[in-house]
Short mmCIF file of C-alpha atoms and ligand atoms in Angstrom, two decimals:
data_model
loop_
_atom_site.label_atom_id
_atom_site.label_comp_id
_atom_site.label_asym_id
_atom_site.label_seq_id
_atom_site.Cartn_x
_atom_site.Cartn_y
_atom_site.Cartn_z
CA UNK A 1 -28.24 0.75 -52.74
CA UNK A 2 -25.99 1.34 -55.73
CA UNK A 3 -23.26 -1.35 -56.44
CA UNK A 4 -24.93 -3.64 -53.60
CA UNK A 5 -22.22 -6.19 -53.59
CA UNK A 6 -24.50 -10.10 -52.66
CA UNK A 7 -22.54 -12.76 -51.15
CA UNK A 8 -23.67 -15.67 -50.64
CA UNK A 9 -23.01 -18.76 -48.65
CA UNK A 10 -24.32 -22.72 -47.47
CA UNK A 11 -24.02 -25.01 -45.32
CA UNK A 12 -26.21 -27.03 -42.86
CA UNK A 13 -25.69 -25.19 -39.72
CA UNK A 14 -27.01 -28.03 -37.30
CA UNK A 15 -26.84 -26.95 -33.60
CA UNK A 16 -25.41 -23.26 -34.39
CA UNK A 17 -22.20 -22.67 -33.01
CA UNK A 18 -19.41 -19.56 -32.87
CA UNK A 19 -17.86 -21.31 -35.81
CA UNK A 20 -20.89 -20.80 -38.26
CA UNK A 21 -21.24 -17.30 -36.71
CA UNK A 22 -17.81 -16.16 -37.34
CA UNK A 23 -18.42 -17.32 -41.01
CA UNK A 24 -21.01 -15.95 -41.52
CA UNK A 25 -19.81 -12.54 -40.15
CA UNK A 26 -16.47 -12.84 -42.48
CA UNK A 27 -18.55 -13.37 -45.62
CA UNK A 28 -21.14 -10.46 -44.85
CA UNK A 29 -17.55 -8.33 -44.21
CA UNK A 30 -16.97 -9.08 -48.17
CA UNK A 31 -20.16 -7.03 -49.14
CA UNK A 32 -23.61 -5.50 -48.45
CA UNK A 33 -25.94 -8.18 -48.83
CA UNK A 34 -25.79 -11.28 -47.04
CA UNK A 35 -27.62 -14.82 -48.83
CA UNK A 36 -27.36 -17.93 -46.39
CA UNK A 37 -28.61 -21.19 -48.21
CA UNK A 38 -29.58 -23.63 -45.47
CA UNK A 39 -29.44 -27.32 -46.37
CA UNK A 40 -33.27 -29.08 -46.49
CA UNK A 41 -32.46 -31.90 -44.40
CA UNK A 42 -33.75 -34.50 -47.22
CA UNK A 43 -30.50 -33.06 -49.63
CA UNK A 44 -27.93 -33.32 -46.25
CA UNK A 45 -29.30 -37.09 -46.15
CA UNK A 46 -29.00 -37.63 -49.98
CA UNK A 47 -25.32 -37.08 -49.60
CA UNK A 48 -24.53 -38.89 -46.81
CA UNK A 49 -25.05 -36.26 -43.70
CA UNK A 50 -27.00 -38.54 -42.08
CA UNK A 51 -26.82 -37.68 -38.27
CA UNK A 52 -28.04 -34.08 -38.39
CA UNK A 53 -29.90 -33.30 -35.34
CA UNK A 54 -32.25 -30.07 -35.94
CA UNK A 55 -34.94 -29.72 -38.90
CA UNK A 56 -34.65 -27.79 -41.57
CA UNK A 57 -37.37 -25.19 -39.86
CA UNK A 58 -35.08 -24.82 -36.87
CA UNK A 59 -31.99 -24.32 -38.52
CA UNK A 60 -33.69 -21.83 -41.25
CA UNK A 61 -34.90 -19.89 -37.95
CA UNK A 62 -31.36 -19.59 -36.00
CA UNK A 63 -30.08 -18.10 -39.10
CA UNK A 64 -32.60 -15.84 -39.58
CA UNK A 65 -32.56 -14.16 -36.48
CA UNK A 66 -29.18 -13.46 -37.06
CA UNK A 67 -29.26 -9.62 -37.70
CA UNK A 68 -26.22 -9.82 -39.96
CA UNK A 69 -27.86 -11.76 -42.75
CA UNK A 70 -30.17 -10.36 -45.43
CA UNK A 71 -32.11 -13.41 -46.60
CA UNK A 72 -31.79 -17.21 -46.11
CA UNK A 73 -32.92 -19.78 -48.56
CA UNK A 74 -32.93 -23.75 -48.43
CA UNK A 75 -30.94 -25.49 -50.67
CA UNK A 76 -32.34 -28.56 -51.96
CA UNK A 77 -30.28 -30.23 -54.48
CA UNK A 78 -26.87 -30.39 -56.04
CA UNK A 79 -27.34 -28.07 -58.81
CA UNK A 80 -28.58 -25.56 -57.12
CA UNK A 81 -25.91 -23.06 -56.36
CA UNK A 82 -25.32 -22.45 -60.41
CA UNK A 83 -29.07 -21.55 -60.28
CA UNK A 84 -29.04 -19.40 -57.22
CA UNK A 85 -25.78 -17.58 -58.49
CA UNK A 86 -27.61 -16.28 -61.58
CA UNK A 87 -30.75 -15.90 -60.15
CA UNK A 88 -29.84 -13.40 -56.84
CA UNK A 89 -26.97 -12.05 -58.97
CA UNK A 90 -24.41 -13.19 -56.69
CA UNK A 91 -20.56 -11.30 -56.39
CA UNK A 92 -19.07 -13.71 -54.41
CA UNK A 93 -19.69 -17.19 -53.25
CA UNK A 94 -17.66 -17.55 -49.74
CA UNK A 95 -17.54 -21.30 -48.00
CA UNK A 96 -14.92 -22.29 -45.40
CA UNK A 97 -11.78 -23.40 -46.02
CA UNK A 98 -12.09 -26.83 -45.56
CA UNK A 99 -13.47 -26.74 -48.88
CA UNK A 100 -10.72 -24.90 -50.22
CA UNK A 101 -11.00 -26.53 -53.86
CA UNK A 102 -14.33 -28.09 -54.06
CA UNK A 103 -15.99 -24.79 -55.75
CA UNK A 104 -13.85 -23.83 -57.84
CA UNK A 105 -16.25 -24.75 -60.61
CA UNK A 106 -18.87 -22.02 -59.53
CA UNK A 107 -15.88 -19.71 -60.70
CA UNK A 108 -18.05 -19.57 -64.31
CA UNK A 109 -20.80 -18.06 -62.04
CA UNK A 110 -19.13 -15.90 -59.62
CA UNK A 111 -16.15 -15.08 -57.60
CA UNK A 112 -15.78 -17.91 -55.38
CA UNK A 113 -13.68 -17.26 -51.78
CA UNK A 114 -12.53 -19.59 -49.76
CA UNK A 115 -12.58 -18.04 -45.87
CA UNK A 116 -10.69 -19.13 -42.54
CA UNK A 117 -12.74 -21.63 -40.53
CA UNK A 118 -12.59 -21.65 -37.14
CA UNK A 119 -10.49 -23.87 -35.06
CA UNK A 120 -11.99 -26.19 -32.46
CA UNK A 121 -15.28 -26.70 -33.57
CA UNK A 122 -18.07 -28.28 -35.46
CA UNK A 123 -21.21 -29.14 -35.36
CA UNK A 124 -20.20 -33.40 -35.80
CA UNK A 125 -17.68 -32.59 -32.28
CA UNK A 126 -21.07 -31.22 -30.54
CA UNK A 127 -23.12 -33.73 -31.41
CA UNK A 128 -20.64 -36.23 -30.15
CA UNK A 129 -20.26 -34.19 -26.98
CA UNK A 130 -23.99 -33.55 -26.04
CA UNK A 131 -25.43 -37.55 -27.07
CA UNK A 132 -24.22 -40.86 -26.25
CA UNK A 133 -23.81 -43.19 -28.73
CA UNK A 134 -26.45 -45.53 -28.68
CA UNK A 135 -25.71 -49.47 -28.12
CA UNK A 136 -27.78 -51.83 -30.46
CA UNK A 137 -28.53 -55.63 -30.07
CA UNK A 138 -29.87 -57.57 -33.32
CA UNK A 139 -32.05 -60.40 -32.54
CA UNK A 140 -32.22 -62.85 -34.83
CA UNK A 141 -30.17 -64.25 -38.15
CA UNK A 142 -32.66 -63.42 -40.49
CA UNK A 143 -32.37 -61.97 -44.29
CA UNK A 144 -31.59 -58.13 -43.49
CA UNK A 145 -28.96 -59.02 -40.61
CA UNK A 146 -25.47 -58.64 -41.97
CA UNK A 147 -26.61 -55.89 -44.20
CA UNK A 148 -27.97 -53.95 -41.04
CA UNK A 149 -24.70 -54.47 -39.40
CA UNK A 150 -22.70 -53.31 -42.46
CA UNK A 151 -24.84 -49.97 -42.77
CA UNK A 152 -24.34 -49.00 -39.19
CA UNK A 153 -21.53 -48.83 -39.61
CA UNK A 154 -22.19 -45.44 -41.39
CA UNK A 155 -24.33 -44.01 -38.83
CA UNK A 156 -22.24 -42.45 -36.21
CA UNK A 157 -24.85 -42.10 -33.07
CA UNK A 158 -25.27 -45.82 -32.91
CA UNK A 159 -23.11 -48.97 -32.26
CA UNK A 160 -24.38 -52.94 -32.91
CA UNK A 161 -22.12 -54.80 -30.29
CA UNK A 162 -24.48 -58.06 -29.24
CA UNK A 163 -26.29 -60.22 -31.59
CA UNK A 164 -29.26 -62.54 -29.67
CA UNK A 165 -30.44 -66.26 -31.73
CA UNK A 166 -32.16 -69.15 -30.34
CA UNK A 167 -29.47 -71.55 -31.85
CA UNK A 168 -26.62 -71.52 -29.79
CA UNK A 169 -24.15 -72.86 -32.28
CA UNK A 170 -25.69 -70.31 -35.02
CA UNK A 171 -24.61 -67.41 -32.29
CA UNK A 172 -20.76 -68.68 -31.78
CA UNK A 173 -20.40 -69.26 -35.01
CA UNK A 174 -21.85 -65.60 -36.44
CA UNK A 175 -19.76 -63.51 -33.52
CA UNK A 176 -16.89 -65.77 -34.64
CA UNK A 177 -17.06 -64.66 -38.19
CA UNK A 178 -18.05 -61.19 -37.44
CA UNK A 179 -15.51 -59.09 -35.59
CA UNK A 180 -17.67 -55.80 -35.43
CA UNK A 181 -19.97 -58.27 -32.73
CA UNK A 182 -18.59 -58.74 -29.44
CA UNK A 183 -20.54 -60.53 -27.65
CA UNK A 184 -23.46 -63.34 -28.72
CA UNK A 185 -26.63 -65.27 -26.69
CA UNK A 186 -28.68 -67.79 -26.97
CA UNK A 187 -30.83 -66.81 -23.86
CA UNK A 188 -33.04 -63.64 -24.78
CA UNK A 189 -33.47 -62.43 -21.00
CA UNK A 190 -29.93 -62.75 -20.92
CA UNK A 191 -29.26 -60.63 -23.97
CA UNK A 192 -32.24 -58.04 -22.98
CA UNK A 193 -30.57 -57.52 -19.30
CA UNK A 194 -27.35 -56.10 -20.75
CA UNK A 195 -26.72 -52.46 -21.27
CA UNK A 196 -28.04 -52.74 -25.06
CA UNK A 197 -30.82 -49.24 -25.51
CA UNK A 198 -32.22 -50.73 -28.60
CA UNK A 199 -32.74 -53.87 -30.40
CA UNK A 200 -33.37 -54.31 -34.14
CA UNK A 201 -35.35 -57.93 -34.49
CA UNK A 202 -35.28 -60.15 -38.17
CA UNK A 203 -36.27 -62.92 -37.38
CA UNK A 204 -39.59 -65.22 -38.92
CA UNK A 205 -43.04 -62.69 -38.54
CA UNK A 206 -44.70 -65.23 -36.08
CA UNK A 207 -41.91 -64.46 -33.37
CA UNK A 208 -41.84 -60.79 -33.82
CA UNK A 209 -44.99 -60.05 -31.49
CA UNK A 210 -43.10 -61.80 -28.29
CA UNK A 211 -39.68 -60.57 -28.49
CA UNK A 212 -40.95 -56.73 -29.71
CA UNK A 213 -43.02 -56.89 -26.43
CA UNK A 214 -40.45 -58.54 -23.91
CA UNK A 215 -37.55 -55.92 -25.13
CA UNK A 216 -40.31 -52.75 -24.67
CA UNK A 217 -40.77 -54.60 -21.37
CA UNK A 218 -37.28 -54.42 -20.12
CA UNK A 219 -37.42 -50.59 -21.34
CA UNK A 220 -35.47 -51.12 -25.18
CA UNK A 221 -36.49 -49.36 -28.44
CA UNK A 222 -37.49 -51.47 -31.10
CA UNK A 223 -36.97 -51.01 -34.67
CA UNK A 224 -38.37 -54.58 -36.45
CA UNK A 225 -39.23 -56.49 -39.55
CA UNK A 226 -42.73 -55.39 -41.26
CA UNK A 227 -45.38 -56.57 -39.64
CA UNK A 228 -44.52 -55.89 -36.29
CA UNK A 229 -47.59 -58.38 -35.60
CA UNK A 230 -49.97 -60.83 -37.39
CA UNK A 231 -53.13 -59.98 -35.17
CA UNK A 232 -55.16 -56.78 -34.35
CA UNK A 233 -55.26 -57.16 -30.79
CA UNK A 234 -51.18 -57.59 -30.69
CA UNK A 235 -50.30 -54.90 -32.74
CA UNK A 236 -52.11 -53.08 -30.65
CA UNK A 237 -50.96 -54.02 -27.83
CA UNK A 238 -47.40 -53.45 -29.00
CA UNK A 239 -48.29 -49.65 -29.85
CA UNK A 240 -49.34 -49.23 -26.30
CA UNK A 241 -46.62 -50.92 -24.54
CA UNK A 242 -44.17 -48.33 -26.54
CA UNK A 243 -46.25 -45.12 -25.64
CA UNK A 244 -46.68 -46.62 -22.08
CA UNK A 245 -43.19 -47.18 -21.43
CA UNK A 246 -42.22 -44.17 -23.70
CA UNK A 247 -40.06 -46.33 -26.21
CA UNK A 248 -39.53 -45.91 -29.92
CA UNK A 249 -41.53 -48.64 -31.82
CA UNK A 250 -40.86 -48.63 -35.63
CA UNK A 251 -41.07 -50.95 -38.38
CA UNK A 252 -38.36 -51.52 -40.46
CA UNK A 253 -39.46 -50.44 -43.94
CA UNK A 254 -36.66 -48.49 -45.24
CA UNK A 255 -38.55 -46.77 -48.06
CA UNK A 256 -40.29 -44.51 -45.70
CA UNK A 257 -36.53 -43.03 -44.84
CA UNK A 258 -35.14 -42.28 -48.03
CA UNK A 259 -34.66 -38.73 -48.97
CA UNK A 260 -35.99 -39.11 -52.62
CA UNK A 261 -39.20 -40.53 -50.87
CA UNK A 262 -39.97 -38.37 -48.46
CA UNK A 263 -39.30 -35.09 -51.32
CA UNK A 264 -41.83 -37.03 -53.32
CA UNK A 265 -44.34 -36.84 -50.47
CA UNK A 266 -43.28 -33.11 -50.12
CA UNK A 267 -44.09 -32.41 -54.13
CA UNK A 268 -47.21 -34.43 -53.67
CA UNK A 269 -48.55 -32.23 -50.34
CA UNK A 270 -47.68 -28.96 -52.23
CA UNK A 271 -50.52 -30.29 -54.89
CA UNK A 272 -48.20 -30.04 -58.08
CA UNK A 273 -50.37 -33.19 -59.88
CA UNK A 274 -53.82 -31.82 -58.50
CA UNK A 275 -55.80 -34.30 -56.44
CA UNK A 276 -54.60 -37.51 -56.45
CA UNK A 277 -56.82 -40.19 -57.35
CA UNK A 278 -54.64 -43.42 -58.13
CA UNK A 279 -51.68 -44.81 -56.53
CA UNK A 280 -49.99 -47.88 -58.37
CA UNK A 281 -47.23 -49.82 -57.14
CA UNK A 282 -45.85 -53.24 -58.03
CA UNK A 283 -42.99 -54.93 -55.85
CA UNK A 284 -42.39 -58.78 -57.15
CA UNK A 285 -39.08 -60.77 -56.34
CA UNK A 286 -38.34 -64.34 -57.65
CA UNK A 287 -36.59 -65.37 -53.90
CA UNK A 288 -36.21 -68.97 -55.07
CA UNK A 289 -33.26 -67.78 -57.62
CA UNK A 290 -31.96 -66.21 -54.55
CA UNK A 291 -31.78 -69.61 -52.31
CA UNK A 292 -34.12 -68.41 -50.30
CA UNK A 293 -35.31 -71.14 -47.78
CA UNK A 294 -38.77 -72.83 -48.13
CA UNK A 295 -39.64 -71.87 -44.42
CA UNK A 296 -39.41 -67.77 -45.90
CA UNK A 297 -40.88 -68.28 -49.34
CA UNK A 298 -44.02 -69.74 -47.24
CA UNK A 299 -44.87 -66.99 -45.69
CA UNK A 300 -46.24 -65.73 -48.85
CA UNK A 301 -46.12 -63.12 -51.09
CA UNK A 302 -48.42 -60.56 -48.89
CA UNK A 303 -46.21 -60.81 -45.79
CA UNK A 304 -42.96 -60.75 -47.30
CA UNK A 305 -43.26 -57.98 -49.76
CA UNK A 306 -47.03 -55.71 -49.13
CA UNK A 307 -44.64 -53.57 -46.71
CA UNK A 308 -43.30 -51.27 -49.05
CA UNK A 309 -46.32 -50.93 -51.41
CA UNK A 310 -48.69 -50.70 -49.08
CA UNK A 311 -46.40 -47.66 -47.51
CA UNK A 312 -46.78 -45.99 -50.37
CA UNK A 313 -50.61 -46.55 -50.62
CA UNK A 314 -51.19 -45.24 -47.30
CA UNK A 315 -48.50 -42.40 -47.52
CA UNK A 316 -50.41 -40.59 -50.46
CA UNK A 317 -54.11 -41.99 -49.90
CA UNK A 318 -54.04 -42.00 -46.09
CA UNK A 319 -56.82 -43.64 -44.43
CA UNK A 320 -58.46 -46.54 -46.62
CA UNK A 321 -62.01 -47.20 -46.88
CA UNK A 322 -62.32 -50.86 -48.16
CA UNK A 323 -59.84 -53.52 -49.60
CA UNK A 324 -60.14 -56.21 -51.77
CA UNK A 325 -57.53 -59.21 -52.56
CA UNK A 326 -57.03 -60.91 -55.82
CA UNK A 327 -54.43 -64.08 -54.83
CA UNK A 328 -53.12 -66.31 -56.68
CA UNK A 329 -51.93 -69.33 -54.57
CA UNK A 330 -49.76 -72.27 -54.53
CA UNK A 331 -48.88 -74.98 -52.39
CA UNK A 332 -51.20 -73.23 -49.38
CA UNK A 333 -49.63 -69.87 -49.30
CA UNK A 334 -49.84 -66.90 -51.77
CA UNK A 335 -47.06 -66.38 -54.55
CA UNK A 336 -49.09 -63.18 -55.79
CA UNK A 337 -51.50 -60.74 -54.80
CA UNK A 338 -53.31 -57.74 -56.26
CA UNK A 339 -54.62 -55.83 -53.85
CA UNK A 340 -57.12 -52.97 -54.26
CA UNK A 341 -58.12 -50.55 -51.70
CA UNK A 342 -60.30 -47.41 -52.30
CA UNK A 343 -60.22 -43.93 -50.09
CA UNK A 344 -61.20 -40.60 -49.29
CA UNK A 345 -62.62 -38.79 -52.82
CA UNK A 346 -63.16 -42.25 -54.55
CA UNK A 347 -59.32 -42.51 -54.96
CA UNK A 348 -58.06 -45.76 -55.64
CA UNK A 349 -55.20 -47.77 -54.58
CA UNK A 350 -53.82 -50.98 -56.78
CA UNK A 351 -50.88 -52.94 -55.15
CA UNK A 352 -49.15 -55.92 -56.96
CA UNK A 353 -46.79 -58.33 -55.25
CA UNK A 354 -45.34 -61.67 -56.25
CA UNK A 355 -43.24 -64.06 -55.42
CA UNK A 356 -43.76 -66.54 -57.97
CA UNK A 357 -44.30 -63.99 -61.06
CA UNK A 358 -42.06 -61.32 -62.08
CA UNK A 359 -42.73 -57.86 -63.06
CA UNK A 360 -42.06 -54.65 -64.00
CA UNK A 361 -41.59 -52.95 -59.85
CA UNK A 362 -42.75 -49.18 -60.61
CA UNK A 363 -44.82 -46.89 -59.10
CA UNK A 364 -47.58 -44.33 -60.90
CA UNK A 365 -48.92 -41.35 -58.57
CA UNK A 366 -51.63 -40.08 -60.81
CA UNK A 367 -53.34 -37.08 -60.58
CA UNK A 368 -55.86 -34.29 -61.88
CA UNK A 369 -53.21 -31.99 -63.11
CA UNK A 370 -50.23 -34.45 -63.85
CA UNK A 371 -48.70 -37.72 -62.16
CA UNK A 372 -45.53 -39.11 -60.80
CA UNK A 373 -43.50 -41.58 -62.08
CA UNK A 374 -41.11 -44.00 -60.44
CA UNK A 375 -38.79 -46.30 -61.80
CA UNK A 376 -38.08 -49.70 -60.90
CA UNK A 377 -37.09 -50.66 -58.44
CA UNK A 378 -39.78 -47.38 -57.02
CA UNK A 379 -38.80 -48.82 -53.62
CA UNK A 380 -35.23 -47.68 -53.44
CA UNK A 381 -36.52 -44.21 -54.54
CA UNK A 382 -33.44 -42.45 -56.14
CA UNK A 383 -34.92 -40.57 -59.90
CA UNK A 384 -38.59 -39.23 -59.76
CA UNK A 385 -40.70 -37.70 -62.84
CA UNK A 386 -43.22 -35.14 -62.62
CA UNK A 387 -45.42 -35.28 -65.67
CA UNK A 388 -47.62 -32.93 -67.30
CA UNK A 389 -50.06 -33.12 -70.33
CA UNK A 390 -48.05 -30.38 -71.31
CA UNK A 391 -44.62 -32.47 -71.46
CA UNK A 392 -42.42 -28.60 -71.95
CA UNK A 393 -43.75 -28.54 -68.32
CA UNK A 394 -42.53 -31.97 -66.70
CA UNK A 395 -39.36 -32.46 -64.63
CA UNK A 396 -37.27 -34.63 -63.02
CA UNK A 397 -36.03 -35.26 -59.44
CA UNK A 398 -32.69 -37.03 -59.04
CA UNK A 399 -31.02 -37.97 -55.75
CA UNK A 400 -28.47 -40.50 -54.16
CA UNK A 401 -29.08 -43.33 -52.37
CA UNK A 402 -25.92 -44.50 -50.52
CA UNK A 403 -25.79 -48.19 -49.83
CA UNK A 404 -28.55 -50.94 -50.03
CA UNK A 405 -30.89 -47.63 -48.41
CA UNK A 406 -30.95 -48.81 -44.92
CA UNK A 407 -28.61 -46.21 -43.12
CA UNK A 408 -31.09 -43.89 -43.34
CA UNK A 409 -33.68 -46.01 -41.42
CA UNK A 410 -31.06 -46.37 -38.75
CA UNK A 411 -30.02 -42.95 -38.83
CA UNK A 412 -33.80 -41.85 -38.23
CA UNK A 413 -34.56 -44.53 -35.50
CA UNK A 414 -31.50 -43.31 -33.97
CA UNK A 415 -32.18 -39.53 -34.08
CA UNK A 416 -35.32 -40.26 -32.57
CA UNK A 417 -33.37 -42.37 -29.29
CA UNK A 418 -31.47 -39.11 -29.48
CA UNK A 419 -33.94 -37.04 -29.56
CA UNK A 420 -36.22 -38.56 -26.92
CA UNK A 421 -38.93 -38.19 -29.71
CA UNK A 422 -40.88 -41.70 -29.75
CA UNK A 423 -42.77 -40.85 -33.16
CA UNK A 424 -41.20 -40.48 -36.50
CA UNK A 425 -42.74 -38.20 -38.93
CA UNK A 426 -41.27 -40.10 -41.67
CA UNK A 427 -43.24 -43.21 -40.28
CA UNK A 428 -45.77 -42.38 -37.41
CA UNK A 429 -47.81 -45.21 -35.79
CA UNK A 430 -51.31 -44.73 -37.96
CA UNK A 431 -48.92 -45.41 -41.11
CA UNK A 432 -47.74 -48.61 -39.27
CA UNK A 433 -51.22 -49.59 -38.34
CA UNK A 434 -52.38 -48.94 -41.58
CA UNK A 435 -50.03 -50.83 -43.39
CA UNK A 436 -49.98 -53.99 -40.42
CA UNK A 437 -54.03 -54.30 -41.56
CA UNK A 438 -53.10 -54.89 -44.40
CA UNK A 439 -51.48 -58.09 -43.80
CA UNK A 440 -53.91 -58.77 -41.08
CA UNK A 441 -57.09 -58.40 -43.09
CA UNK A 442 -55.04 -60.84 -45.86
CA UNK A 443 -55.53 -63.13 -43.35
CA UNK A 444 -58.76 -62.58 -42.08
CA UNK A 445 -60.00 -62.91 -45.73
CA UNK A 446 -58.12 -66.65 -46.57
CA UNK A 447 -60.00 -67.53 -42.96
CA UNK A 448 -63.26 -66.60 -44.25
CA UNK A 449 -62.32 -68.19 -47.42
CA UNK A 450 -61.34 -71.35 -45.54
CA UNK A 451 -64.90 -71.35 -43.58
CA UNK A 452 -66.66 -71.10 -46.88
CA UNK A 453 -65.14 -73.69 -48.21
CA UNK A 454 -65.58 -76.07 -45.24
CA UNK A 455 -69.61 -74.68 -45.33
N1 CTP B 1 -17.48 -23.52 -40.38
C1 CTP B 1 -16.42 -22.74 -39.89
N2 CTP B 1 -15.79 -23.10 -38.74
C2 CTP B 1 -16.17 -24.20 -38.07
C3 CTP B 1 -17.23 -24.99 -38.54
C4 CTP B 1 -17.88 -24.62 -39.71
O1 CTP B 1 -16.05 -21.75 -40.50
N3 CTP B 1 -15.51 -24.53 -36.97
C5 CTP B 1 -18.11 -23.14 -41.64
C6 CTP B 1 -17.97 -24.17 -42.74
O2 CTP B 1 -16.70 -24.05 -43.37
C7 CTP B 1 -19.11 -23.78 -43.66
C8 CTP B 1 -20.18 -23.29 -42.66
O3 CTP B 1 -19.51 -23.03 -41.44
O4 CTP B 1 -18.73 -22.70 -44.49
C9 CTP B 1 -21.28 -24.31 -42.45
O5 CTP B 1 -20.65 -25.53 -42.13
P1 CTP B 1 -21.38 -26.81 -41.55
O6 CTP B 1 -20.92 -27.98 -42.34
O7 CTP B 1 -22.81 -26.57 -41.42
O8 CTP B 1 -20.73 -26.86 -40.07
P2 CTP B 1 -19.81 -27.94 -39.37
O9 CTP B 1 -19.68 -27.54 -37.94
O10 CTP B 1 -18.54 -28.11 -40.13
O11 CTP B 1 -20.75 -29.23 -39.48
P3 CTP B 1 -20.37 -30.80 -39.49
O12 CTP B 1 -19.47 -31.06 -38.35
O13 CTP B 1 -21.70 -31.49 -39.40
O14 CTP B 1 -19.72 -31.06 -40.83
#
């Protein structure tokens, strides 16, 4: 067609409703050819659209069968739209106009035209209309606790109203000074026989097997420290319990949530570094400059801080094949350990974690064709670099992380509630097993090492 006028438009189009259709109808009115850029559901998270209910797939197909539109892309990162302008030749960039403002800067691209939104609806007033917000208990006064509480606050489906501690006086004093937390127990039957659908649990590791199986029991979702347990047979237990009573078990590592991480894992499956054949990751943390009690710092380096690492490992390696530990220990428990597993195609793993040394905490995903790069700390993934031989060739990922990271870990365990989905894809229960043996064969090993000794 001659003088084919191209609009184009965005937005994230969860649950498709008469308001995105009207839109979407007014901007094709403007021209011929009609460009919808759908929202990849890692970029909506990455700035702060965190209760989204439908994939990215599922959204890009409702628009697509919508006769009226020409051609629908996914839009993955802020820049974008300057790109997209130039490179589909774009007349006119139309957006609601409750954005009446916000794009005026694509003005150096295109004509940009702000259109009448439609009253009465939105894809926020659906979701609140077709899912109950979900009511949360913490148990225990651990490390993570007032932080969780804080970044709830940002995650509309979900609402922390009862806290659960074995100290009574710790209780009255922490719903005293907290006046998000209504109500407080000191009797964990008690607190599990209340209307609460989920609990999140930080308390010490050796408790977490117990209370994670008495609140699956009495029919709650779980989302807890890492490890979930300290022994084969109870983690496994755990995992069946949660598929037997058809709850959502999930271990509270909040790197597996964050949008930068999970496009990482995306790059990585699409094969842009080749094969990869080494994953490095270091995670140390002085906790004694922090006050942290004795009680924590002797659980050792291994339990306290393999989590993340370990996620990683397993995330880009999958299964392993063997593992060997390289501790350094002090006072009975271990303030470092290297730990080296290997896996499919001879690919290696190296993990460093310390307590008592401190360390450069980046993260090297290397590969046949190029590797990744991760800053410190890699854990709190915001900036990623894909490197090339070739440098003219490497580039750069860069998105936001709102908070301390831990909204989106909420956010996901609550979609999932939501969503009656027990598995996340973001953290299924092989990467939870996986990354639980860890810490499990740690312990094996210092047993063995113990029986030698005594031999
Ligand atoms: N839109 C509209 N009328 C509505 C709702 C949305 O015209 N009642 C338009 C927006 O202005 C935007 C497009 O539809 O141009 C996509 O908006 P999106 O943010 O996906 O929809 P909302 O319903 O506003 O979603 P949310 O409540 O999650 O913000």
């Amino acid at each position: 067609m001659e003088n084919k006028k191209t609009i184009i438009t965005y937005g994230t189009y969860d649950m498709l409703h008469v308001g995105h259709m009207n839109i979407l109808k007014r901007a094709k009115e403007l021209g011929d050819y009609l460009i919808v850029g759908v929202t990849d559901e890692n970029y909506d998270r990455s700035r702060g659209k965190l209760n989204v209910i439908e994939s990215t797939n599922k959204r890009v197909k409702a628009i697509e069968a919508l006769d009226f539109v020409d051609k629908v892309i996914v839009e993955k990162h802020k820049k974008q739209k300057a790109e997209d302008m130039q490179k589909y030749d774009v007349d006119i960039f139309a957006i609601g106009d409750d954005w009446v403002g916000a794009f005026d800067y694509l003005n150096e691209y295109t004509h940009v035209e702000y259109l009448p939104r439609t009253e009465g609806i939105s894809s926020t007033k659906l979701r609140k209309e077709n899912f109950d917000i979900i009511k949360l208990g913490v148990v225990g006064l651990g490390r993570d606790t007032q932080a969780f509480i804080d970044e709830s606050e940002y995650v509309s489906s979900i609402k922390v109203n009862r806290i659960y501690a074995d100290d009574f006086l710790v209780v009255k004093q922490f719903t005293k000074d907290n006046d998000k937390i209504m109500y407080g127990h000191d009797n964990y039957e008690e607190f599990l026989d209340t209307a609460i659908q989920a609990v999140y649990i930080d308390t010490s590791l050796e408790k977490h097997y117990m209370l994670i199986k008495k609140a699956l029991e009495a029919g709650k979702h779980v989302l807890c420290e890492n490890p979930l347990a300290i022994d084969k047979d109870e983690l496994k237990e755990l995992l069946s319990i949660a598929k037997r009573e058809k709850r959502v078990l999930l271990s509270a590592l909040k790197t597996a949530f964050l949008p930068a991480f999970n496009q990482l894992l995306k790059e990585l499956n699409k094969g842009i570094i080749g094969d990869v054949k080494e994953v490095r990751a270091t995670r140390t943390s002085l906790y004694r400059e922090k006050d942290y009690s004795d009680e924590f710092i002797a659980q050792g380096a291994t339990n306290i801080l393999s989590g993340a690492t370990s996620l990683l490992v397993n995330k880009v390696l999958g299964k392993r094949k063997s593992i060997t530990f390289f501790d350094q220990e002090e006072s009975g428990y271990d303030i470092s350990n290297l730990i080296v597993t290997t896996h499919k195609g001879g690919a290696v793993g190296v993990s460093t974690v310390a307590t008592g040394i401190k360390s450069e905490g980046d993260a090297v995903i290397s590969g046949t064709k190029g590797y990744i790069y991760i800053p410190s700390p890699w854990w709190l993934t915001k900036t990623f670099y894909v490197r090339f031989e070739d440098t003219h060739k490497s580039y750069t990922f860069n998105y936001e992380l709102e908070g301390c990271g831990l909204r989106y870990m909420i956010a996901e365990f609550a979609s999932l509630i939501q969503r009656g989905n027990r598995k996340s894809k973001m953290l299924t229960p092989k990467d939870i097993v996986g990354i639980n043996r860890v810490l499990i064969d740690y312990a094996d090993s210092k047993k063995e090492k113990e029986k030698e000794k005594e031999s």
